[in-house]
CSV table of C-alpha atoms in Angstrom, one decimal:
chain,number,residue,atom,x,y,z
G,149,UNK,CA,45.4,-10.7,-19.8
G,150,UNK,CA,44.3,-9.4,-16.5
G,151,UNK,CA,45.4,-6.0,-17.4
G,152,UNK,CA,42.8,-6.3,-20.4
G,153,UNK,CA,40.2,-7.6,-18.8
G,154,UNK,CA,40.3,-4.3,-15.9
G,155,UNK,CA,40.7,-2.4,-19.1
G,156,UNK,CA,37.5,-3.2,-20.2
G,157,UNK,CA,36.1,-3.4,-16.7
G,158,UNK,CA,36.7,0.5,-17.1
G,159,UNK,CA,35.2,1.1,-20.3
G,160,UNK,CA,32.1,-0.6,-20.1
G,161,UNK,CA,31.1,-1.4,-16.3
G,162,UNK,CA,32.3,2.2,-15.3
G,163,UNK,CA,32.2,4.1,-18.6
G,164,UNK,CA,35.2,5.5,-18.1
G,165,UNK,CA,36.1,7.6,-20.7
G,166,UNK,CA,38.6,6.8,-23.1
G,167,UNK,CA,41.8,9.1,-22.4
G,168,UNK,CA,41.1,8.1,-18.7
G,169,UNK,CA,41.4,4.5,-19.9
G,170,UNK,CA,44.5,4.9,-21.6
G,171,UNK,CA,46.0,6.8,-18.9
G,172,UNK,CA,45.6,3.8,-16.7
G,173,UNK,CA,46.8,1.3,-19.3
G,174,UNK,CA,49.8,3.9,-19.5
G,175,UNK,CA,50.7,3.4,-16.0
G,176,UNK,CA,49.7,-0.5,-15.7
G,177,UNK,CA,52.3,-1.2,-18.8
G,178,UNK,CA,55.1,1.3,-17.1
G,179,UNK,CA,54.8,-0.8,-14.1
G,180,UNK,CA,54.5,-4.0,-15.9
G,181,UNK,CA,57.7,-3.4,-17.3
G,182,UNK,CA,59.2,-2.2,-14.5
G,183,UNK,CA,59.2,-4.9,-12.2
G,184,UNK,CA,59.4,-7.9,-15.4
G,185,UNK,CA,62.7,-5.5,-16.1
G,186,UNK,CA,63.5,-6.1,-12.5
G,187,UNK,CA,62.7,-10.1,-12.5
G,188,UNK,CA,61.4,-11.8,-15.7
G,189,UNK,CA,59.7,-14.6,-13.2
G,190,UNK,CA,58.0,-11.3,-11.3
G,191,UNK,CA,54.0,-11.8,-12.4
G,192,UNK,CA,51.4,-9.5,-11.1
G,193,UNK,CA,50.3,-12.2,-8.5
G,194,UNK,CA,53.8,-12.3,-6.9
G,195,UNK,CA,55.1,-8.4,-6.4
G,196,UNK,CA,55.0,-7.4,-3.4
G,197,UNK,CA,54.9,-3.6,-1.6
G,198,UNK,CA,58.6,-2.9,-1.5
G,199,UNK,CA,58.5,-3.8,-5.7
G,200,UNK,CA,55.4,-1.1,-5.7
G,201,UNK,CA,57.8,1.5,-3.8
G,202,UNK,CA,60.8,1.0,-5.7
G,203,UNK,CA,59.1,1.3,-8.9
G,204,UNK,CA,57.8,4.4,-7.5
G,205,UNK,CA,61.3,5.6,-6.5
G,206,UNK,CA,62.6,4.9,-9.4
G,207,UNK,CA,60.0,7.4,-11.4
G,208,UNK,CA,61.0,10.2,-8.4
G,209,UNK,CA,64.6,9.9,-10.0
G,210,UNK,CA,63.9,10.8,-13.3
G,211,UNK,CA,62.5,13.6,-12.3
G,212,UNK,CA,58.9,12.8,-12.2
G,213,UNK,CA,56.5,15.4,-10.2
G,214,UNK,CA,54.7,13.8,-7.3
G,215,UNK,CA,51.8,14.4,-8.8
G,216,UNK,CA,52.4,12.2,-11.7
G,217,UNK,CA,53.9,9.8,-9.1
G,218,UNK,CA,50.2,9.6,-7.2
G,219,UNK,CA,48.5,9.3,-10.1
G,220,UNK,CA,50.3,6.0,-11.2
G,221,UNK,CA,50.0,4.6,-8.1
G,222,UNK,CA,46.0,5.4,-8.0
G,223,UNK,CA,46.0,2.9,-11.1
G,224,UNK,CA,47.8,0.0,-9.8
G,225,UNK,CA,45.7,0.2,-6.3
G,226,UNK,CA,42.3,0.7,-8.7
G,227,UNK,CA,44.0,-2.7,-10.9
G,228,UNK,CA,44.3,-4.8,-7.3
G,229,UNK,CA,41.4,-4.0,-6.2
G,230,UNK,CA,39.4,-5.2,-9.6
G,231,UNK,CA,42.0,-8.2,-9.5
G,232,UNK,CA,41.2,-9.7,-5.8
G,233,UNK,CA,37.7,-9.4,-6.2
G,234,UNK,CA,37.8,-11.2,-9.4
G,235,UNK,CA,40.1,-13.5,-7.3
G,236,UNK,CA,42.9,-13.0,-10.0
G,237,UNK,CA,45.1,-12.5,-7.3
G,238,UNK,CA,45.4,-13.4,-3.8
G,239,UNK,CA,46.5,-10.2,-1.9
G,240,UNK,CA,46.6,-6.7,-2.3
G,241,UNK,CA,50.2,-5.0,-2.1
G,242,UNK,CA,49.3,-1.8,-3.3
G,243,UNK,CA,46.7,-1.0,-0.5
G,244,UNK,CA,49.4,0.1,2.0
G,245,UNK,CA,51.6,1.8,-0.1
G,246,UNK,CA,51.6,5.5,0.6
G,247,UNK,CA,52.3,8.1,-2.7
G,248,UNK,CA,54.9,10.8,-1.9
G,249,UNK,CA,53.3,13.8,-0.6
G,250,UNK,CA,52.8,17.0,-2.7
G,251,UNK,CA,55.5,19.6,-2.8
G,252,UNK,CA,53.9,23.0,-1.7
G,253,UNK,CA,55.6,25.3,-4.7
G,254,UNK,CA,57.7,27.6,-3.3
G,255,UNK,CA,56.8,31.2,-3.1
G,256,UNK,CA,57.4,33.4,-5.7
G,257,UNK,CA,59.5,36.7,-4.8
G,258,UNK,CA,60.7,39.6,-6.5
G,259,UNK,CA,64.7,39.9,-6.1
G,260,UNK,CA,65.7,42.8,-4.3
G,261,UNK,CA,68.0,44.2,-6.8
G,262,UNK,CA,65.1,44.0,-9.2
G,263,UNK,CA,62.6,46.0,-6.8
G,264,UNK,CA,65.4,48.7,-6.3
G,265,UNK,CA,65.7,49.0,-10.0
G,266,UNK,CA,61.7,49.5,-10.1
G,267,UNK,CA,62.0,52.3,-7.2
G,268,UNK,CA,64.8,53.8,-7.7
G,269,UNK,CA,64.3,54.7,-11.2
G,270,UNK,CA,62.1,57.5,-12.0
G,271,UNK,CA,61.2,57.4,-15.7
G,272,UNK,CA,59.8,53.9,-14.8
G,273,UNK,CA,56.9,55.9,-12.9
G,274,UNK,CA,53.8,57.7,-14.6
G,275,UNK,CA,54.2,61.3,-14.2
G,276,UNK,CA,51.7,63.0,-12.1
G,277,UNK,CA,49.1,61.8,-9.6
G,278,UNK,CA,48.4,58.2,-11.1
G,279,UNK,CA,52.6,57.2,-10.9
G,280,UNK,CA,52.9,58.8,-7.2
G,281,UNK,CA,50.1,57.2,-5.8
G,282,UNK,CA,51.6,53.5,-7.8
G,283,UNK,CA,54.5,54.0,-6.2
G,284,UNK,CA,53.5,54.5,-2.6
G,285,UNK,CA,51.3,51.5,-2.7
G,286,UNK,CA,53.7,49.2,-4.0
G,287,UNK,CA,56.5,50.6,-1.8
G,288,UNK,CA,53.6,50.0,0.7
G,289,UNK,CA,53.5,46.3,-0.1
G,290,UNK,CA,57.2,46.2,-0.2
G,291,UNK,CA,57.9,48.0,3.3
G,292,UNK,CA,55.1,46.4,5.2
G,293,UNK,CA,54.3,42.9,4.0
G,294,UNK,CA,50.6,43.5,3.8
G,295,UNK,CA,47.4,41.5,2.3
G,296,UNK,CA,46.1,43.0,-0.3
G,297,UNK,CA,42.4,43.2,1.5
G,298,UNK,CA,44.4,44.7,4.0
G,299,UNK,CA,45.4,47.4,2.1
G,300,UNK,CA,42.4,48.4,0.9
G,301,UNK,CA,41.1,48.9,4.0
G,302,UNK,CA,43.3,51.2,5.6
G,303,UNK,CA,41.8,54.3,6.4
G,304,UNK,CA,44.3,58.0,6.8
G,305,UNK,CA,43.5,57.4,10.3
G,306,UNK,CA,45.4,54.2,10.6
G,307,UNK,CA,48.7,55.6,9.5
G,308,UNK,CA,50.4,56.7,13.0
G,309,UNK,CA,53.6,59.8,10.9
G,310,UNK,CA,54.7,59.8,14.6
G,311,UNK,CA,55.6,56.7,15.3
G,312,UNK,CA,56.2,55.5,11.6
G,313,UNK,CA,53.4,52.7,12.0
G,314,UNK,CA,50.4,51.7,10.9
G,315,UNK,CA,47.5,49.9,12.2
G,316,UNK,CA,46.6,47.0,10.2
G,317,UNK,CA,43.2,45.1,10.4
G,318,UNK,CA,43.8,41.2,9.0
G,319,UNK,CA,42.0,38.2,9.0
G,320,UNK,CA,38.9,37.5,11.2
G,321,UNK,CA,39.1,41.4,12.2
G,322,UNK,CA,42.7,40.6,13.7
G,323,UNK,CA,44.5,44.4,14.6
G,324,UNK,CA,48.0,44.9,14.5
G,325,UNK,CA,50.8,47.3,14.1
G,326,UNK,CA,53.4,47.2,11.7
G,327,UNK,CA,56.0,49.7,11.2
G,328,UNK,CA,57.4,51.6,8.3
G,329,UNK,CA,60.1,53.7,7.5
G,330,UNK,CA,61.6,56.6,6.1
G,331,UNK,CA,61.0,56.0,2.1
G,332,UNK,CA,57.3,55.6,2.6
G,333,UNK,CA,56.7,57.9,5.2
G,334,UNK,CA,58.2,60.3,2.3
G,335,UNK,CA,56.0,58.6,-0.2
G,336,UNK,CA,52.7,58.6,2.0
G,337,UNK,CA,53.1,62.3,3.0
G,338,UNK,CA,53.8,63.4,-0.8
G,339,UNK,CA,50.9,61.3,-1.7
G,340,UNK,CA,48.3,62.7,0.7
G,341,UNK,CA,49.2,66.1,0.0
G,342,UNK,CA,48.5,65.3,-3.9
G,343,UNK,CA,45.6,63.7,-3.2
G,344,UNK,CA,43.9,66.2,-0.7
G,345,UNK,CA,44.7,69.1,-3.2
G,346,UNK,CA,43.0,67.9,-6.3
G,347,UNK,CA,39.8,66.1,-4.6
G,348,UNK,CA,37.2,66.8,-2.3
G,349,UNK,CA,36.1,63.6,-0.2
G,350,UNK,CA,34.5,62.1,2.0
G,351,UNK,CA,36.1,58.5,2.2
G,352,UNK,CA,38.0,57.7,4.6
G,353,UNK,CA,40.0,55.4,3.1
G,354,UNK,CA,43.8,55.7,2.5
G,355,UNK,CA,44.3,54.9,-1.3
G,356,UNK,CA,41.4,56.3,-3.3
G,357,UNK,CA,40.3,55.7,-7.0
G,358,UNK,CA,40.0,58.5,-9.2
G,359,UNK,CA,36.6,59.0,-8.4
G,360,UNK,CA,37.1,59.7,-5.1
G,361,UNK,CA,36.2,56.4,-3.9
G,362,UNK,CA,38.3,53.6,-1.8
G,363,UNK,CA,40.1,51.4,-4.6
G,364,UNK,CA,39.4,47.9,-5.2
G,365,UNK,CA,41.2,44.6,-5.5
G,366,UNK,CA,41.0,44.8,-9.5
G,367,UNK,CA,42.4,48.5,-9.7
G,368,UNK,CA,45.3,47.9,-7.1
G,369,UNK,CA,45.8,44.5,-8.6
G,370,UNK,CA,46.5,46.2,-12.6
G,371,UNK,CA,48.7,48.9,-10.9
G,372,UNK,CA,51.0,46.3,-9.2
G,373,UNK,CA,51.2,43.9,-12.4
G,374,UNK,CA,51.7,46.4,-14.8
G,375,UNK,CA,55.1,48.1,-12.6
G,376,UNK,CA,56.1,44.8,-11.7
G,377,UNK,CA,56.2,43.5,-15.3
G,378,UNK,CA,59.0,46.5,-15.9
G,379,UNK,CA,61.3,44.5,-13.4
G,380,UNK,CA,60.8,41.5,-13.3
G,381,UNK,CA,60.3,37.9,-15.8
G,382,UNK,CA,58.0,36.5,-13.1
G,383,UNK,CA,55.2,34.8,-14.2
G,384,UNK,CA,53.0,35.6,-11.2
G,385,UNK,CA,53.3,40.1,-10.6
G,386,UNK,CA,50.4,40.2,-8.1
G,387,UNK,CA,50.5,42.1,-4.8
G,388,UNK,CA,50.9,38.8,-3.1
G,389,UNK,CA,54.2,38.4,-4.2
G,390,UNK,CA,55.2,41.7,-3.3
G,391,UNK,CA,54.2,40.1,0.5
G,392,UNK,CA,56.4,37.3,-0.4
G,393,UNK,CA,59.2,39.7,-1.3
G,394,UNK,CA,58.9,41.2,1.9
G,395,UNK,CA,59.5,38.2,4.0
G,396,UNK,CA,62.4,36.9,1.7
G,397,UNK,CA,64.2,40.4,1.8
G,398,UNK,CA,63.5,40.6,5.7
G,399,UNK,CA,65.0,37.0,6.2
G,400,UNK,CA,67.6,37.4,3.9
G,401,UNK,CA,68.5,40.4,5.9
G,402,UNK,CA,68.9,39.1,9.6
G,403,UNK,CA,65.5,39.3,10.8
G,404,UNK,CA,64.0,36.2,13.0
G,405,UNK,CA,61.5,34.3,12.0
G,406,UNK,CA,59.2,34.7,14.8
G,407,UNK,CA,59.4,38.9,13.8
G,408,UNK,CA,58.4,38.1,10.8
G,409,UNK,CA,55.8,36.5,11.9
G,410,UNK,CA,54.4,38.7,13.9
G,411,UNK,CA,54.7,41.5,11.0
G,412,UNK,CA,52.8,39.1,8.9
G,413,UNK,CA,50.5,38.3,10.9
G,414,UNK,CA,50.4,34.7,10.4
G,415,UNK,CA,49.0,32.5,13.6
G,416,UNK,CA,51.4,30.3,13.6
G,417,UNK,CA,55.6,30.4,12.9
G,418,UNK,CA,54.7,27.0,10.8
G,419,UNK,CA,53.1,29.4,8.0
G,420,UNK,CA,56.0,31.8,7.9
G,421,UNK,CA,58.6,28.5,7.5
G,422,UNK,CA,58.2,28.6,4.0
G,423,UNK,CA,59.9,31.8,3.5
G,424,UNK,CA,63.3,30.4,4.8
G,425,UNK,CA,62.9,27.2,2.4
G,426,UNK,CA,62.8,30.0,-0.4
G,427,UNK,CA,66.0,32.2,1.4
G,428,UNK,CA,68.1,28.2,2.0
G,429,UNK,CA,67.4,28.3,-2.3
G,430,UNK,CA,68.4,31.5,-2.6
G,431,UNK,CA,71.3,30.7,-0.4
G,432,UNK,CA,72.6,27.7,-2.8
G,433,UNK,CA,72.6,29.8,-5.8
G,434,UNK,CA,74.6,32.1,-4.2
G,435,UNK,CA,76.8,29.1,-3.3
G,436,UNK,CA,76.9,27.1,-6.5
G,437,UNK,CA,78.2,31.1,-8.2
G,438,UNK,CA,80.6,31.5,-5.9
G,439,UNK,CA,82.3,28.1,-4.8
G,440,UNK,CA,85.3,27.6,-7.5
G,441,UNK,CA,84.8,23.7,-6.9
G,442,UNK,CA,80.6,24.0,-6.4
């Protein structure tokens, strides 16, 4: 009865729409029988907080997102509230009750056979200009870690052959260094040389459109998701996940977290944590293929 009555309360003091109505009613009923399950003499006036968090426990187990989770909760502390100021009830057990906190989705990552498959193998590449100059900016990505703003404003001066680095601006105007190696040096040097022969400019920037003209987020964006998509069943085939796939592979490989880091150029090690919750996955596969009793 009191369920109806904050029903109704919804639909015409609030004007709630109907699906949100029902949505509520969904989770007031699930709860309902949840703790009458529990305790046929339970009534809304008698459950208490620890009945709220079990019933919430209980939807965690069968797999229910947090999300959902929050959302359910949301209803029964919306029902209390309605119910003590109606004086339906006497307290409010649901107003302490915290909802479980959000899982941050992991990030998504290329495998590192799967990117060797994509580099190593020519006839994957567009002949001519257009395929070289793909190639060395995602083997850019790859090698480096790099935003994609930060890519785009690289200039030729900022690549140091030398001493295999480059200089990378970042967020808030932020300079660092970040070093490369042997493939895209190769890769760089064959692309300038291509790109120096057929054009006349005067851009400075690294990676130029065919028009001569420093490339933009939408242009270097396409190139990366349409060579990704030849390697890989990822949903996501953006140039951030190429920066992902450098921090995995880098982890994976021995490297400290702190180095990544710094390579990253994140402000803080607590950003770059995330990575190793993505290799400790990786690392359970690996286990659960390999252990005869796993």
């Amino acid at each position: 009865m009191m369920t109806n009555d904050f029903l109704n309360y919804l639909r015409y003091e609030r004007n709630r729409s109907e699906l949100t109505v029902r949505r509520y009613e969904q989770s007031l009923r699930g709860f309902e029988s949840y703790f009458k399950n529990r305790d046929s003499q339970l009534s809304w006036e008698s459950v208490d907080s620890d009945i709220i968090r079990d019933w919430m426990e209980s939807m965690m187990d069968k797999g229910d997102m947090a999300s959902t989770v929050n959302s359910s909760l949301s209803a029964v502390r919306s029902f209390f509230r309605f119910a003590l100021t109606r004086k339906m009830v006497s307290n409010d057990p649901a107003h302490l009750v915290k909802g479980p906190k959000k899982q941050k989705p992991l990030p998504q990552f290329v495998r590192e056979e799967e990117m060797n498959r994509l580099l190593d193998t020519d006839e994957m590449w567009e002949s001519g200009f257009a395929g070289l100059r793909a190639r060395t900016i995602i083997i850019l990505f790859y090698e480096t870690g790099i935003r994609l703003a930060e890519l785009i404003g690289l200039n030729e001066t900022d690549v140091d052959f030398s001493a295999r680095q480059l200089k990378v601006t970042g967020k808030r105007n932020k300079q660092r260094i970040v070093p490369f190696g042997e493939e895209l040096e190769k890769a760089l040097h064959e692309y300038l040389q291509q790109r120096n022969a057929q054009s006349i400019h005067d851009d400075p920037a690294l990676f130029l459109s065919n028009k001569g003209k420093r490339m933009t987020r939408s242009q270097i964006g396409v190139i990366v998701k349409r060579y990704l998509s030849l390697t890989t069943t990822l949903k996501k085939r953006s140039p951030h996940v190429l920066r992902h796939s450098f921090a995995t592979a880098m982890l994976n490989n021995g490297a400290g977290l702190e180095s990544v880091r710094m390579l990253l150029g994140h402000e803080s090690v607590a950003t770059t944590q995330i990575y190793t919750h993505t290799t400790f996955e990786q690392l359970k596969r690996v286990y659960e293929n390999a252990h005869p009793r796993a």
